[in-house]
Amino acid sequence: MPPKPLTVLGVETSCDETAAAVVRGLPPGPGEILSNVLFSQVEEHRPYGGVVPEIAARAHVEMLDGIVARALGAAGLALADVDAVAATAGPGLIGGVMVGLVTAKALALAAGKPLIGVNHLEAHALSARLALGTAFPFLLLLVSGGHCQLMAAEGVGRYRLYGATIDDAVGEAFDKTAKLLGLPYPGGPAIEALARDGASRRFEFPRPMKGREGADFSFSGLKTSVRLMAKEQAPLNATDRADLAAGFQAAVVDVLMDRTSSAMRRFRTEFGNQNRELKLVAAGGVAANYAIRSGLQAIAQEEGFSLAVPPPALCTDNGAMVAWAGLERLQSGLIDPLDTPPLARWPLQDLDKTGPNALFRY
Ligand code: KG4
Ligand code: ZN
């Protein structure tokens, strides 16, 4: 008999989105998203130009019960109908993570369902399987507000780190650059929109780490040179701002292409064989950017990889990716105890060290 599809409720509260979703399916996917409800706190944080942890945690407390009820309602299910309850257990802003995890624990306990504490980065990593059914292994470029890394994804819980940022995450660079150009938070979409009208070659910004061996990144120097250039050009008119945004984005695309091609070469030597397709997956909020997607498409073609990127709404934080990661772990028998702790820091490459999450977390 073929295995029965699983149905999982997922909760996401690690940053500034309060989200819950119900997903059904079986690995490797694609999964069926029965509901995907999201409340973005962007308006609450905008006056501060970034996420304020205390405001975020309080907003999660206020919103989460209603969001979970709506996610179940939109899926046409009761809590008794799901196979497990999953929530992001880290990494993230600890107050928010606590709110989501404790809510999931209460729901799991009340309904007698297994709990799954999901690593937020693994949820991003597996989002291409949810959306497109991408099989392991694949090269993963994870680009978000808090992370920028290249890894080989070998299986659920099995990630080999190839390189990471030595300073700012790429999303952070977008957000900080946006702020200094007077753009609203979050900066990524604002820079992307402004860059469309800009001349990317007017300002030549540095390409940190380009051409270096390995797959590490650095973005703080790039951000600084945009700041210095903006100062030199001040007062900025609309054209200056668009040209600065376009120059910055072009440098980011160039660096991501260079670092990813370097990782592709390593991935080929470690995982390539004649009858296996080489795959690059891009995930995380920054992978919603079309200039970055097309740069990655170009190097994928050059290096003989296929590119899989989830639709933008599954790249930025959402509940469906957490439900799906929970579903994949449930299918592998990886459930967690009710005393699973929330974690502010939790690197993806440590996930497989001791198998089931909870054992190694203490
Ligand atoms: O994955 P995500 O929603 O949250 C984290 O886990 O960090 O990523 C948020 C980041 C923010 O830095 C945001 O500015 C960036 O993703 N982002 C973008 C775009 N959309 C979101 N960056 C560049 N271009 C975009 N279109
Ligand atoms: Zn994220």
mmCIF file of N, CA and C and ligand atoms in Angstrom, residues 12 14-15 120-121 124 144-147 284-285 315-318 321, ligand 2:
data_model
loop_
_atom_site.group_PDB
_atom_site.id
_atom_site.type_symbol
_atom_site.label_atom_id
_atom_site.label_comp_id
_atom_site.label_asym_id
_atom_site.label_seq_id
_atom_site.Cartn_x
_atom_site.Cartn_y
_atom_site.Cartn_z
ATOM 1 N N GLU A 12 4.681 29.833 12.664
ATOM 2 C CA GLU A 12 5.933 30.587 12.477
ATOM 3 C C GLU A 12 5.840 31.928 13.199
ATOM 4 N N SER A 14 9.193 33.516 14.360
ATOM 5 C CA SER A 14 10.583 33.776 14.757
ATOM 6 C C SER A 14 11.057 35.201 14.485
ATOM 7 N N CYS A 15 10.288 35.946 13.659
ATOM 8 C CA CYS A 15 10.717 37.323 13.373
ATOM 9 C C CYS A 15 9.495 38.230 13.421
ATOM 10 N N HIS A 120 14.135 26.967 11.745
ATOM 11 C CA HIS A 120 13.628 27.913 10.746
ATOM 12 C C HIS A 120 14.427 27.838 9.438
ATOM 13 N N LEU A 121 15.729 27.605 9.558
ATOM 14 C CA LEU A 121 16.566 27.528 8.364
ATOM 15 C C LEU A 121 16.254 26.266 7.569
ATOM 16 N N HIS A 124 13.207 26.966 5.521
ATOM 17 C CA HIS A 124 13.553 27.628 4.250
ATOM 18 C C HIS A 124 14.173 26.615 3.292
ATOM 19 N N SER A 144 18.647 35.263 3.608
ATOM 20 C CA SER A 144 17.512 35.878 4.306
ATOM 21 C C SER A 144 17.986 37.086 5.085
ATOM 22 N N GLY A 145 17.122 37.585 5.966
ATOM 23 C CA GLY A 145 17.486 38.752 6.750
ATOM 24 C C GLY A 145 18.576 38.457 7.770
ATOM 25 N N GLY A 146 18.619 37.236 8.244
ATOM 26 C CA GLY A 146 19.587 36.897 9.278
ATOM 27 C C GLY A 146 20.684 35.957 8.814
ATOM 28 N N HIS A 147 20.570 35.410 7.591
ATOM 29 C CA HIS A 147 21.510 34.367 7.169
ATOM 30 C C HIS A 147 21.916 34.512 5.721
ATOM 31 N N GLY A 284 14.816 31.541 1.145
ATOM 32 C CA GLY A 284 14.927 32.676 2.065
ATOM 33 C C GLY A 284 14.389 33.936 1.396
ATOM 34 N N GLY A 285 14.082 34.936 2.224
ATOM 35 C CA GLY A 285 13.424 36.143 1.740
ATOM 36 C C GLY A 285 14.101 36.822 0.555
ATOM 37 N N CYS A 315 9.239 32.144 -0.293
ATOM 38 C CA CYS A 315 10.634 32.499 0.023
ATOM 39 C C CYS A 315 10.688 33.305 1.308
ATOM 40 N N THR A 316 9.814 34.299 1.424
ATOM 41 C CA THR A 316 9.777 35.083 2.661
ATOM 42 C C THR A 316 9.079 34.234 3.734
ATOM 43 N N ASP A 317 9.257 34.626 5.007
ATOM 44 C CA ASP A 317 8.755 33.804 6.108
ATOM 45 C C ASP A 317 7.259 33.511 5.965
ATOM 46 N N ASN A 318 6.902 32.272 6.214
ATOM 47 C CA ASN A 318 5.503 31.853 6.091
ATOM 48 C C ASN A 318 5.278 30.590 6.919
ATOM 49 N N MET A 321 5.956 26.688 5.033
ATOM 50 C CA MET A 321 7.276 26.039 5.009
ATOM 51 C C MET A 321 7.568 25.350 6.351
HETATM 52 ZN ZN ZN B 2 13.264 33.371 7.386
#
